[in-house]
Amino acid sequence: MSIKPASKRPWSLRLKLLLGGLAAIIILGLALGLGLGLTIGQNGDDDDGDSNNPPTSTRSPLPSPNTTLPWVPRVNDTWQIILSHPPLLSSNDKATTPNVSIFDIDLFDTPTETIKQLHDLGKKVICYFSAGSYEEWRPDAGQFQPADLGKNLDGWPGEKWLKVGNENVRRIMKSRVEMAKEKGCDGVDPDNVDGYQNKNGLSLTQDDAIEYLSYLSSIARPLNLTLGLKNAGDIIPVVLPVVEFSVNEQCVEYGECDTFQPFIEDGKPVFNIEYPKGAGEGEAQTHGLKDDVMEKFCERSGGAAASAGFSTVLKQMELGGWVEYCDGKVEVTAVNATVGNRGQSR
Ligand SMILES: *[C@@H]1O[C@H](CO)[C@@H](O)[C@H](O)[C@H]1NC(C)=O
Ligand SMILES: *[C@@H]1O[C@H](CO)[C@@H](O)[C@H](O)[C@H]1NC(C)=O
Ligand SMILES: *[C@@H]1O[C@H](CO)[C@@H](O)[C@H](O)[C@H]1NC(C)=O
Ligand SMILES: *[C@@H]1O[C@H](CO)[C@@H](O)[C@H](O)[C@H]1NC(C)=O
């Protein structure tokens, strides 16, 4: 059985880099061809080829909500993320493995009982769902309409980008957030809100993403659910007031951690995931990654300095039970392999 990674980040970045590269070539060509003294901005990697969007920095931040949440995570909180299968706890367990304070788990696949067990062991639970993509294996997939669906997510069979402004999409997501409340989740981690960075076939813009985050906040907050922002670095300055944490993939790998520092400055944690080559395999499975790899991904000798204050986990792309922390501790959470794996076991 082939395991499909749970992250879209690598793909969208590759596209971004490719587009950036093409744009650079075209701009260079024009500049040379026209003989104009074109000066090229230093910050070329911020260009997503999305000329319809004003730079986010010109938009003012969304208003701060006027209510407080019963729980918000704090900078330096420890966590584990497992999306391939639900964690498997036994009623005798006196602590979780690892004994971190927060678990980020799949909303649909994780039984209510497991969430209760995590709570009984003093843990907070963040429930993951895809808010910006259609996943054909989800139990509510039949509720989406053709007009809601855009292009396939390249490399992610069975997934399509969603028109996040559509009434029907929002109604379905509201039900998902209500399910998170019923299951006892403390927060939600809505993925794929950055469709605007990808070939989505729906003309999604940064503004669409900003309005969507505002909508998600308006449905999650009254239910006391803490809302996170997944990746989507471009819209941080605007949406920061309505989100309580960041879940980021590979900012060290791609040298983008600076973009996420505003969370730390605002007293909100950045839950950072890196996918080093060899993670969870061979020698690393029990003994952890080699020192040079740890130096690269962890804030040690300065290589990952921009990730200061982030809660970094080193994971395999499938986001299974294996995890290594920057202190070198390796842990494996038991999972229920008969459930999940992106619908493949259904
Ligand atoms: C709080 O914010 C909500 C939503 O923005 C608004 O409807 C409500 O009137 C506000 N309440 C107060 C007391 O300002
Ligand atoms: C988080 O941990 C780092 C490293 O121990 C420390 O320097 C920093 O002050 C901590 N931040 C907060 C907000 O606790
Ligand atoms: C596990 O963490 C909890 C807090 O969530 C703490 O009370 C408990 O002592 C820890 N247990 C072990 C075995 O470390
Ligand atoms: C939210 O939490 C507050 C306490 O912090 C509580 O009074 C309120 O009833 C809760 N609302 C919901 C919908 O759970």
Coordinates of C-alpha atoms and ligand atoms in Angstrom, one line a residue, residues 68-71 181 221-224, ligand 4:
T68 CA -11.8 35.5 24.8
L69 CA -11.3 31.8 24.2
P70 CA -11.1 29.3 27.1
W71 CA -7.8 27.9 25.7
K181 CA -17.0 21.0 18.8
R221 CA -14.8 31.3 17.9
P222 CA -18.4 31.3 19.1
L223 CA -17.9 27.5 19.7
N224 CA -14.8 28.2 21.8
Ligands
LIG4 C1 -17.3 29.1 25.9 O1 -16.5 29.1 27.1 C2 -17.1 30.0 28.1 C3 -16.1 30.0 29.2 O2 -14.9 30.3 28.8 C4 -18.5 29.5 28.5 O3 -19.1 30.4 29.4 C5 -19.3 29.3 27.2 O4 -20.5 28.7 27.6 C6 -18.6 28.5 26.2 N1 -19.4 28.4 25.0 C7 -19.6 27.3 24.2 C8 -20.4 27.4 23.0 O5 -19.0 26.3 24.5

